[in-house]
PDB file of C-alpha atoms in Angstrom:
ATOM      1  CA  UNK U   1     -96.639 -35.982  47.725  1.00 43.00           C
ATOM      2  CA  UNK U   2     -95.224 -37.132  44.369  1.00 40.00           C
ATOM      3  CA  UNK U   3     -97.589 -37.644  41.616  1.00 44.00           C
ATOM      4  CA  UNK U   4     -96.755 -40.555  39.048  1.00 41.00           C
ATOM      5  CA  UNK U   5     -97.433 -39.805  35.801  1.00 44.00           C
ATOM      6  CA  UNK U   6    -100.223 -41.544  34.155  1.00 43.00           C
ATOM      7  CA  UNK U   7     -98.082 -43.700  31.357  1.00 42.00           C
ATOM      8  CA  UNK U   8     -95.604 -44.379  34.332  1.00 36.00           C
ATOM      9  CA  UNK U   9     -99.015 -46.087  36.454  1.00 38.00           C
ATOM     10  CA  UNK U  10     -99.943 -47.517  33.444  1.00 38.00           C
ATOM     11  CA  UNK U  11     -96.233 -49.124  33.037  1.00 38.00           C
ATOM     12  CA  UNK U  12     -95.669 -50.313  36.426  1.00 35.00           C
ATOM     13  CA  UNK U  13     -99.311 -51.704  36.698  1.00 37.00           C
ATOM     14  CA  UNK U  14     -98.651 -53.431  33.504  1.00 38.00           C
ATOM     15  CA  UNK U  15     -95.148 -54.999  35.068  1.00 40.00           C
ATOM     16  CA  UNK U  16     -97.046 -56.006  38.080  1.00 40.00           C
ATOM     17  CA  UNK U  17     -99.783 -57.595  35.956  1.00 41.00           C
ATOM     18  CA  UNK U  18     -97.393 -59.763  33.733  1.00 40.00           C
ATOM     19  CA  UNK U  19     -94.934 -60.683  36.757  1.00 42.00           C
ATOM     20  CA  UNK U  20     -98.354 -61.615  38.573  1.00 42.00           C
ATOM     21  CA  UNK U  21     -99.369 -63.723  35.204  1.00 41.00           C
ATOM     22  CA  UNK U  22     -96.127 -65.347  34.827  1.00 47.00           C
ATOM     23  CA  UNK U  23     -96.290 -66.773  38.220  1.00 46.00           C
ATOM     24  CA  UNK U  24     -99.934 -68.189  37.736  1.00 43.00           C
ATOM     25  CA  UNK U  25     -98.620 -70.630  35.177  1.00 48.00           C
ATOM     26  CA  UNK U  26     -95.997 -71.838  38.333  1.00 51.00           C
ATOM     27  CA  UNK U  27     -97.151 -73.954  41.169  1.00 56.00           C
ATOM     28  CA  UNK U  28     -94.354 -71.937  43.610  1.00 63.00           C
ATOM     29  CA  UNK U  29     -95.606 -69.132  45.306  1.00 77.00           C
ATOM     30  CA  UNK U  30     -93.775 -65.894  44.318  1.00 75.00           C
ATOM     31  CA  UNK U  31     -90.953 -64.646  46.768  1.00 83.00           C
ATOM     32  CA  UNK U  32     -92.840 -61.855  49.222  1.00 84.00           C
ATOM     33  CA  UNK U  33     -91.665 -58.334  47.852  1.00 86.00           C
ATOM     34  CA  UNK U  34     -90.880 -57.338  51.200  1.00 86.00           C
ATOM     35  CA  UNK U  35     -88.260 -59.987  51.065  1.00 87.00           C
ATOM     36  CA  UNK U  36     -87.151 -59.028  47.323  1.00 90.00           C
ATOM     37  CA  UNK U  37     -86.668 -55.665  48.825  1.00 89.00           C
ATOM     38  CA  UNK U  38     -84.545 -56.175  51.562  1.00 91.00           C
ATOM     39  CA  UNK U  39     -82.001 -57.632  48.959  1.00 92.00           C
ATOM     40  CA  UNK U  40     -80.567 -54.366  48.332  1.00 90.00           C
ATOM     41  CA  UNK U  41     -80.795 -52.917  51.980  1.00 90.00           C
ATOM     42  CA  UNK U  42     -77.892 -50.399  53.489  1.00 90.00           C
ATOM     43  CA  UNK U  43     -77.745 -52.980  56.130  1.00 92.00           C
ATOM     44  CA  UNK U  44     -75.441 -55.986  55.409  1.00 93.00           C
ATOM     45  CA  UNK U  45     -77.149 -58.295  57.807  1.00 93.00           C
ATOM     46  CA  UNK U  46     -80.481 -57.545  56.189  1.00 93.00           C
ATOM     47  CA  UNK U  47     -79.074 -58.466  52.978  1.00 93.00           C
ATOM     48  CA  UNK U  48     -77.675 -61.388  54.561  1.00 93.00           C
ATOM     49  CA  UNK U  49     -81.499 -62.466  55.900  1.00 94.00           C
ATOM     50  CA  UNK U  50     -83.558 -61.816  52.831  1.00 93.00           C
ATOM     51  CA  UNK U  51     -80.446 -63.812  50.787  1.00 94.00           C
ATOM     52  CA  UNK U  52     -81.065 -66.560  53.119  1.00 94.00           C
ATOM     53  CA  UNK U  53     -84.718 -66.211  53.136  1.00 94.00           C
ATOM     54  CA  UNK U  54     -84.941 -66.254  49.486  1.00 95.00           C
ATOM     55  CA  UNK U  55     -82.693 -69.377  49.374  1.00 94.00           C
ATOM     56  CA  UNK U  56     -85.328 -71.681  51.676  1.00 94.00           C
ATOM     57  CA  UNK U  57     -88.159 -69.749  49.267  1.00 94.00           C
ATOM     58  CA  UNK U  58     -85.999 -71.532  45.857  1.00 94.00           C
ATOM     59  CA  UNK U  59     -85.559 -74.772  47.794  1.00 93.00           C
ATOM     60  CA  UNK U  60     -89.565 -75.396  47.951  1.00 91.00           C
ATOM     61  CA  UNK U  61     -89.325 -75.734  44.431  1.00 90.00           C
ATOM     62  CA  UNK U  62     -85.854 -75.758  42.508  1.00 92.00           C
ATOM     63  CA  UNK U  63     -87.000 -76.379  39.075  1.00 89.00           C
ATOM     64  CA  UNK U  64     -89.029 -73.409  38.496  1.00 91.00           C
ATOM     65  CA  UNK U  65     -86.895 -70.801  41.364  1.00 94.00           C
ATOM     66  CA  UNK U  66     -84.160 -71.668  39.231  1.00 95.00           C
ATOM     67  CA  UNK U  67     -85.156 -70.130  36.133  1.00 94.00           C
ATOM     68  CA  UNK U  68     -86.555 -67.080  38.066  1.00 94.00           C
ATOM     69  CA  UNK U  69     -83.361 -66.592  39.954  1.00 96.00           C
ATOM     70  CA  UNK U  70     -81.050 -66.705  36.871  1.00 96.00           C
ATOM     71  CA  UNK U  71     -83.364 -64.371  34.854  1.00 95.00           C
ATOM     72  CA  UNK U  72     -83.565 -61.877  37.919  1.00 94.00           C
ATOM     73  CA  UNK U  73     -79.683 -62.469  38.360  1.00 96.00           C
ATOM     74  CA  UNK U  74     -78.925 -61.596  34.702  1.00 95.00           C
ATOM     75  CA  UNK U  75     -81.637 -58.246  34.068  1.00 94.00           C
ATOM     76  CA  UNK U  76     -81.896 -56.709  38.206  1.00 94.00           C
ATOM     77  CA  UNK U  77     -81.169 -53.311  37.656  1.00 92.00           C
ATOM     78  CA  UNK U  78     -79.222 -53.432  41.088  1.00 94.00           C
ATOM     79  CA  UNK U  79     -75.524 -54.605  40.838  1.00 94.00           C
ATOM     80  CA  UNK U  80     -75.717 -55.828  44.375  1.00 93.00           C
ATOM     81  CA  UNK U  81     -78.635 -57.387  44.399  1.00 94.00           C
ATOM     82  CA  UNK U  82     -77.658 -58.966  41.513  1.00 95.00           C
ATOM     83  CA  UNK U  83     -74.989 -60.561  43.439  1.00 95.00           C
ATOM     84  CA  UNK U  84     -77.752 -61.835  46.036  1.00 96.00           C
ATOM     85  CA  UNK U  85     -79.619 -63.124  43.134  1.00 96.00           C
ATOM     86  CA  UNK U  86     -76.446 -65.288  41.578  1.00 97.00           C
ATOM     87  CA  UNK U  87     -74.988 -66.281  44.937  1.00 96.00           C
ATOM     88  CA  UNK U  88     -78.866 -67.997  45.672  1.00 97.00           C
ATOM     89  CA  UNK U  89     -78.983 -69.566  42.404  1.00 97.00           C
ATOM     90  CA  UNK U  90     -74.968 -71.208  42.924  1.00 97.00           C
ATOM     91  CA  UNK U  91     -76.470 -72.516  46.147  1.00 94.00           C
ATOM     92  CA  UNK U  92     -79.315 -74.021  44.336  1.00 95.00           C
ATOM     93  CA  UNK U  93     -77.683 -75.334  41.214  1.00 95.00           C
ATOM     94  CA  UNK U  94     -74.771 -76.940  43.976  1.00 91.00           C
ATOM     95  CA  UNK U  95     -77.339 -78.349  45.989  1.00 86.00           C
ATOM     96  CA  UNK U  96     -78.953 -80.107  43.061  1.00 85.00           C
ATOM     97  CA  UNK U  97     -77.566 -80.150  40.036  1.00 89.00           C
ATOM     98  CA  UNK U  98     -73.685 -80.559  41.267  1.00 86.00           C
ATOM     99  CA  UNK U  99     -74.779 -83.202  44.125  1.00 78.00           C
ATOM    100  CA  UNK U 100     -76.391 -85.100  41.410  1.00 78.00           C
ATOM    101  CA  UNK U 101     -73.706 -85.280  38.698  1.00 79.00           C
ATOM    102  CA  UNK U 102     -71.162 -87.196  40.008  1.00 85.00           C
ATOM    103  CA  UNK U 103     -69.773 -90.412  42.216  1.00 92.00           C
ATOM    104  CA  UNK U 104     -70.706 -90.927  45.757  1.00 94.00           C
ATOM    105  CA  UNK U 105     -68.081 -90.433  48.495  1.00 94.00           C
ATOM    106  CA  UNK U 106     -67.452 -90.577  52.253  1.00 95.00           C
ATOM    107  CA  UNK U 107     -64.455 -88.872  52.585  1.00 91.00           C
ATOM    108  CA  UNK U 108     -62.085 -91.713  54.917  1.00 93.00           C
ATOM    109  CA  UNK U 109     -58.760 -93.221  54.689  1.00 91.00           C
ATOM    110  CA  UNK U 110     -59.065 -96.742  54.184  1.00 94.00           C
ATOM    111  CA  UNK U 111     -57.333 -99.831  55.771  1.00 95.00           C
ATOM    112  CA  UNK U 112     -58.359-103.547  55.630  1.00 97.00           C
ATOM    113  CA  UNK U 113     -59.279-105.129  58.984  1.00 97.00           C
ATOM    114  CA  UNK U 114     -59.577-108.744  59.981  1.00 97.00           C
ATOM    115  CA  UNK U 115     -62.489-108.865  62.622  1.00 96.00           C
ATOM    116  CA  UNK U 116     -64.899-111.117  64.119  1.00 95.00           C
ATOM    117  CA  UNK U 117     -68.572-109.886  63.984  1.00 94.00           C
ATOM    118  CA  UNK U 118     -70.932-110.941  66.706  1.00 91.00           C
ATOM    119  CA  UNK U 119     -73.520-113.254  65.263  1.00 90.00           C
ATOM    120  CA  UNK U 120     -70.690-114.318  62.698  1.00 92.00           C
ATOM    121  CA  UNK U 121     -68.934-117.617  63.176  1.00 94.00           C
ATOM    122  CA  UNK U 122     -66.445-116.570  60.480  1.00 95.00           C
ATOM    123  CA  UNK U 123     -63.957-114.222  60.424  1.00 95.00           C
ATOM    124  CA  UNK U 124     -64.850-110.894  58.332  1.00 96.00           C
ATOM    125  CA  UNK U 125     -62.788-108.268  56.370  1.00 98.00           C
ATOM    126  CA  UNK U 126     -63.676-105.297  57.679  1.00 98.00           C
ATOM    127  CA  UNK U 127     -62.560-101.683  56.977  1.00 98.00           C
ATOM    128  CA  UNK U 128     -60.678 -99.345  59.465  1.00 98.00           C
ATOM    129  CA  UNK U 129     -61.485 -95.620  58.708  1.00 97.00           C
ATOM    130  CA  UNK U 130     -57.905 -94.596  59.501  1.00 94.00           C
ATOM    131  CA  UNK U 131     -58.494 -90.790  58.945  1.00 91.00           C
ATOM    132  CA  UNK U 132     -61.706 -89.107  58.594  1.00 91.00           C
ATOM    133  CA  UNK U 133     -61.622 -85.962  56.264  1.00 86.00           C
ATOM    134  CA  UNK U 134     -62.972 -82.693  58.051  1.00 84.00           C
ATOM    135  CA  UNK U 135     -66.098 -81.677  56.330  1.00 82.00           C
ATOM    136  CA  UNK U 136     -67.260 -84.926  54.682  1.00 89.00           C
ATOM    137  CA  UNK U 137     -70.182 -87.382  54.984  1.00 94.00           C
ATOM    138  CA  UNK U 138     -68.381 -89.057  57.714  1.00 96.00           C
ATOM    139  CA  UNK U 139     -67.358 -86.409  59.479  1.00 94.00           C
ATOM    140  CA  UNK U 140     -71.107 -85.308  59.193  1.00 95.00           C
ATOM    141  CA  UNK U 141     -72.300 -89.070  59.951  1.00 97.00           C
ATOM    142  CA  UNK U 142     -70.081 -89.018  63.210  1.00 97.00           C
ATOM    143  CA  UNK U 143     -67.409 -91.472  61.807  1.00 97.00           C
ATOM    144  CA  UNK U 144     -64.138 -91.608  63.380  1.00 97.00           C
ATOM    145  CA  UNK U 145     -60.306 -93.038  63.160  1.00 96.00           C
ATOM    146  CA  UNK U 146     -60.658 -96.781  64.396  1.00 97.00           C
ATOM    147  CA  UNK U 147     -64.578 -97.594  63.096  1.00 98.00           C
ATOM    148  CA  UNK U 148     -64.223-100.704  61.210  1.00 98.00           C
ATOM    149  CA  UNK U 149     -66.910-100.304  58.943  1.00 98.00           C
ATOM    150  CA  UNK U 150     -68.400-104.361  58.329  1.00 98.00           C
ATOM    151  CA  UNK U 151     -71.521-104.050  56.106  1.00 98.00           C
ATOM    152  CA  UNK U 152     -72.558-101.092  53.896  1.00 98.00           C
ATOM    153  CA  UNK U 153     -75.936-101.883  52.934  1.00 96.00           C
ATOM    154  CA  UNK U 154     -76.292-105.075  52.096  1.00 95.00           C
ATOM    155  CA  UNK U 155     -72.737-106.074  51.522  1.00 96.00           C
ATOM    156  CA  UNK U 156     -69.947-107.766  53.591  1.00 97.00           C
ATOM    157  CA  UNK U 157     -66.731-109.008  53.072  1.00 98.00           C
ATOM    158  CA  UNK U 158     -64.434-111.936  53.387  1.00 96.00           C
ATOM    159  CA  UNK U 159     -61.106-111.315  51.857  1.00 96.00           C
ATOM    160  CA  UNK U 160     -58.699-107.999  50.652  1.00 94.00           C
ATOM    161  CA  UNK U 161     -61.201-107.132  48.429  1.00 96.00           C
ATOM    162  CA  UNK U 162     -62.854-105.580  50.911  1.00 97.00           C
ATOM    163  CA  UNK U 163     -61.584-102.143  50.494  1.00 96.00           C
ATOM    164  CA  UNK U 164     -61.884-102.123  46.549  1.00 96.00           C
ATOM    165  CA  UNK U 165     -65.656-103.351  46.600  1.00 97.00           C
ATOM    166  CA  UNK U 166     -66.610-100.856  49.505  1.00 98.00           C
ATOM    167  CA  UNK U 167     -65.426 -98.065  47.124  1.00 96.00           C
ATOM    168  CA  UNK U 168     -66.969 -99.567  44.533  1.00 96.00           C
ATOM    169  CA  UNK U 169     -70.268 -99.818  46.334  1.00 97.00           C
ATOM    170  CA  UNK U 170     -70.063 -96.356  47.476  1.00 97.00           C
ATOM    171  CA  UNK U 171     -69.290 -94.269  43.689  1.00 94.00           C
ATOM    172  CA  UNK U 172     -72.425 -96.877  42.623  1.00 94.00           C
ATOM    173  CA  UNK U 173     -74.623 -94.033  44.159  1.00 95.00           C
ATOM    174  CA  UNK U 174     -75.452 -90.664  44.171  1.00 91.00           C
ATOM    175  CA  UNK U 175     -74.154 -87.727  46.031  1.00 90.00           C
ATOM    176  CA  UNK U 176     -77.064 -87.002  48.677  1.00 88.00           C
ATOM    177  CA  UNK U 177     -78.093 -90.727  49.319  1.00 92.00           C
ATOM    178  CA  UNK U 178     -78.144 -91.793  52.321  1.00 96.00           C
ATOM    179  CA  UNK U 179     -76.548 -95.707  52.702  1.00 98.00           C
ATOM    180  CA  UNK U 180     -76.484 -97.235  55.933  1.00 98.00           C
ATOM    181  CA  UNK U 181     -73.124 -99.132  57.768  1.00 98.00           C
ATOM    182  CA  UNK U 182     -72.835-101.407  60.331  1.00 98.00           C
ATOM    183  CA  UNK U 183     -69.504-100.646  62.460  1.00 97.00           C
ATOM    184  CA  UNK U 184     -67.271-102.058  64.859  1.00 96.00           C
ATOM    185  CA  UNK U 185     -66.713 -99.768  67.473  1.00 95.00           C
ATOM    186  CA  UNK U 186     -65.151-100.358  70.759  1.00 90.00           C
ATOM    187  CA  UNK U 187     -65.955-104.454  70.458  1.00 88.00           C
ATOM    188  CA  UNK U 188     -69.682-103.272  69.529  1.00 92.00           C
ATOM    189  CA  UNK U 189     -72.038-103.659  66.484  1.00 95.00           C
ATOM    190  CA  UNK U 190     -73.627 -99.996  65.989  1.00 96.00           C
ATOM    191  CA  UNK U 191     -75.796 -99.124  62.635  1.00 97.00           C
ATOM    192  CA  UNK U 192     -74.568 -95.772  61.197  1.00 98.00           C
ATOM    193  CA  UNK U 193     -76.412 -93.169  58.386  1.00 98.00           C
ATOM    194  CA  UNK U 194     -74.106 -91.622  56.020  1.00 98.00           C
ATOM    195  CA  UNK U 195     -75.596 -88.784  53.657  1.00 95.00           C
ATOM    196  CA  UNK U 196     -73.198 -89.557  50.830  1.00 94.00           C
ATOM    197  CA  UNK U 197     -70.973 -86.450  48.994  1.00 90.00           C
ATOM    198  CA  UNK U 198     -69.605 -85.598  46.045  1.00 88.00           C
ATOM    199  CA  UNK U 199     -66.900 -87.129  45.314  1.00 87.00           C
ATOM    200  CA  UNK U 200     -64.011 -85.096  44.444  1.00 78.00           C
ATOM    201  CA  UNK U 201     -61.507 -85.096  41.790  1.00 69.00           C
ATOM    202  CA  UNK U 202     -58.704 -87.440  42.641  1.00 61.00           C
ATOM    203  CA  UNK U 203     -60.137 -88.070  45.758  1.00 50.00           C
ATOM    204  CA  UNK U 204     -58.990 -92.012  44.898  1.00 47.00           C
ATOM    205  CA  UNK U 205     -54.872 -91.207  45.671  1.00 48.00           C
ATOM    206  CA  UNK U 206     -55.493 -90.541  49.286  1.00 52.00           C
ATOM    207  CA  UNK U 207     -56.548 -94.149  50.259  1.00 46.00           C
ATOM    208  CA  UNK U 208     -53.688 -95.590  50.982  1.00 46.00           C
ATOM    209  CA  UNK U 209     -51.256 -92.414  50.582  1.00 48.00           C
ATOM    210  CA  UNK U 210     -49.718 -90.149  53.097  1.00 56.00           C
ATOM    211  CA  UNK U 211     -52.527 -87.730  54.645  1.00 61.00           C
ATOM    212  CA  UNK U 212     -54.197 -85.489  52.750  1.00 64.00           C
ATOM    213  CA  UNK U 213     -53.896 -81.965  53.009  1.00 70.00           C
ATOM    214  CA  UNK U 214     -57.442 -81.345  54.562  1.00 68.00           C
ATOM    215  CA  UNK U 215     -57.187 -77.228  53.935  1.00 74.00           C
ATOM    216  CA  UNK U 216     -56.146 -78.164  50.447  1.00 75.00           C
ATOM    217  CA  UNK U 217     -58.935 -80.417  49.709  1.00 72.00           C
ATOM    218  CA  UNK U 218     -61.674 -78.082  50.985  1.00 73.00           C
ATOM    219  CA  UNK U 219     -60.388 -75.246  48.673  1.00 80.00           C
ATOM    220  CA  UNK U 220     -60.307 -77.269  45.627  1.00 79.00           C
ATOM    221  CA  UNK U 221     -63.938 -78.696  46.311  1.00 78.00           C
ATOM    222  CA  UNK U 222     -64.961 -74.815  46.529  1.00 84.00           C
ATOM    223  CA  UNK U 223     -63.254 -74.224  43.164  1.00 87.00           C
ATOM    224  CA  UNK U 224     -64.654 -77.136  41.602  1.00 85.00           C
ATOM    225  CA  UNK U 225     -68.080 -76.106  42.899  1.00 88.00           C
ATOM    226  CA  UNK U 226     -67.550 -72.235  40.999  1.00 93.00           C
ATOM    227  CA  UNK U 227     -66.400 -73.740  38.079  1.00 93.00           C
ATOM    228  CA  UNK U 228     -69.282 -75.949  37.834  1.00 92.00           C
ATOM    229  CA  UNK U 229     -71.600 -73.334  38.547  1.00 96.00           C
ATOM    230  CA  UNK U 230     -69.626 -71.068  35.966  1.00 96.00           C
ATOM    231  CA  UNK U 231     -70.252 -73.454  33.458  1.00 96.00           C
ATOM    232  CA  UNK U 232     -73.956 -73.685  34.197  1.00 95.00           C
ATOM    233  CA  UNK U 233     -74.587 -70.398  34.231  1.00 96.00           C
ATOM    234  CA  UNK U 234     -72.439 -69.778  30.550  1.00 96.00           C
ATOM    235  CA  UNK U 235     -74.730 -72.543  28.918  1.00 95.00           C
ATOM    236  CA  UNK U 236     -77.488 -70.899  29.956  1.00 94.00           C
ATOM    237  CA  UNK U 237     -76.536 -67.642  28.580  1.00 93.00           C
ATOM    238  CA  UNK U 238     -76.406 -69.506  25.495  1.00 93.00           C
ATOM    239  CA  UNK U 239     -79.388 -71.487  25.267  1.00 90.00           C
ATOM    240  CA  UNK U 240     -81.581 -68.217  25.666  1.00 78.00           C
TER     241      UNK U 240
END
């Protein structure tokens, strides 16, 4: 059996006692050790599980699992696990702080559409999603080439506005709202949610342009999401 030295017990109990200490000023419960320790596992799928479990742990409570994660991803003695540690926190700091800075977006093609509305006794301008981007809200929502969107919210239209006031409408609110549409869909009136994204850079040319390289627009989405998340982290560094 090995024997720990007394001013080793000492230091460890002493760790454990101020970890413990820190958390009781924090209304999230600390991650379960067990969990912690899986991080750094020979097995890659048990990495993979305690990463993922410790991600739903930081979602209970962002705030505070933020500022654990980044000062566990900055001092772990563990390279890898330090890697587990910084790839939680990106998730975290995309799913909030990156969702909330910016323009909402729904990721269609846009064309005006002339349409009568049942219940309407005048003609509406409605708007035909003529391509729906692969891994947007609307592909997410369910929306496909053809929906004439008619109301989002509580707005219609009337004239060629239409398309310039539904984009309006739509970077008026946040990434991770959820807005509701009325569509026209095979000659009936259906209601739709739409969980709103970020919108992208440039996202704006592809409304009435030739089709947008979807491949192309994923990738620089996941490079604007690491450079956001670069810069984050660097300011952080800095403010300590």
């Amino acid at each position: 059996m090995t024997t720990i030295p007394p001013k080793r017990r000492v230091a460890i109990r002493g760790g454990v006692v101020l970890w413990l200490m820190a958390w009781t000023a924090l209304a999230l419960e600390p991650p379960a050790a067990e969990m912690l320790g899986r991080l750094g596992s020979e097995n890659f799928k048990e990495r993979l599980t305690a990463q993922a479990s410790l991600l739903e742990w930081a979602r209970k409570n962002p705030a505070e699992a933020k500022d654990w994660l980044f000062d566990r991803a900055l001092n772990d003695g563990d390279p890898e696990v330090r890697r587990r540690y910084t790839a939680v926190l990106r998730e975290l700091v995309i799913d909030v702080d990156y969702l909330q800075d910016g323009e909402g977006y729904v990721g269609i093609m846009m064309a005006p559409a002339p349409v009568m509305v049942p219940g309407d006794a005048l003609a509406r301008m409605g708007i035909r999603a003529t391509l729906v981007v692969p891994g947007t809200a609307a592909a997410a929502s369910g929306l496909v080439p053809g929906d004439v969107i008619v109301e989002a919210g509580d707005q219609s239209w009337r004239d060629l506005t239409a398309v310039d006031e539904f984009s309006k409408w739509i970077r008026q609110h946040k990434p991770g709202q959820k807005v509701t549409f009325k569509l026209l869909r095979n000659g009936k009136l259906e209601p739709i949610e739409v969980v709103l994204g970020r919108r992208p850079p440039d996202s704006g040319m592809f409304m009435f342009g030739e089709l947008p390289d979807t491949a192309a627009l994923a990738k620089e989405a996941e490079l604007a999401k690491d450079a956001y998340f670069r810069n984050w982290f660097q300011k952080r560094i800095e403010a300590k």
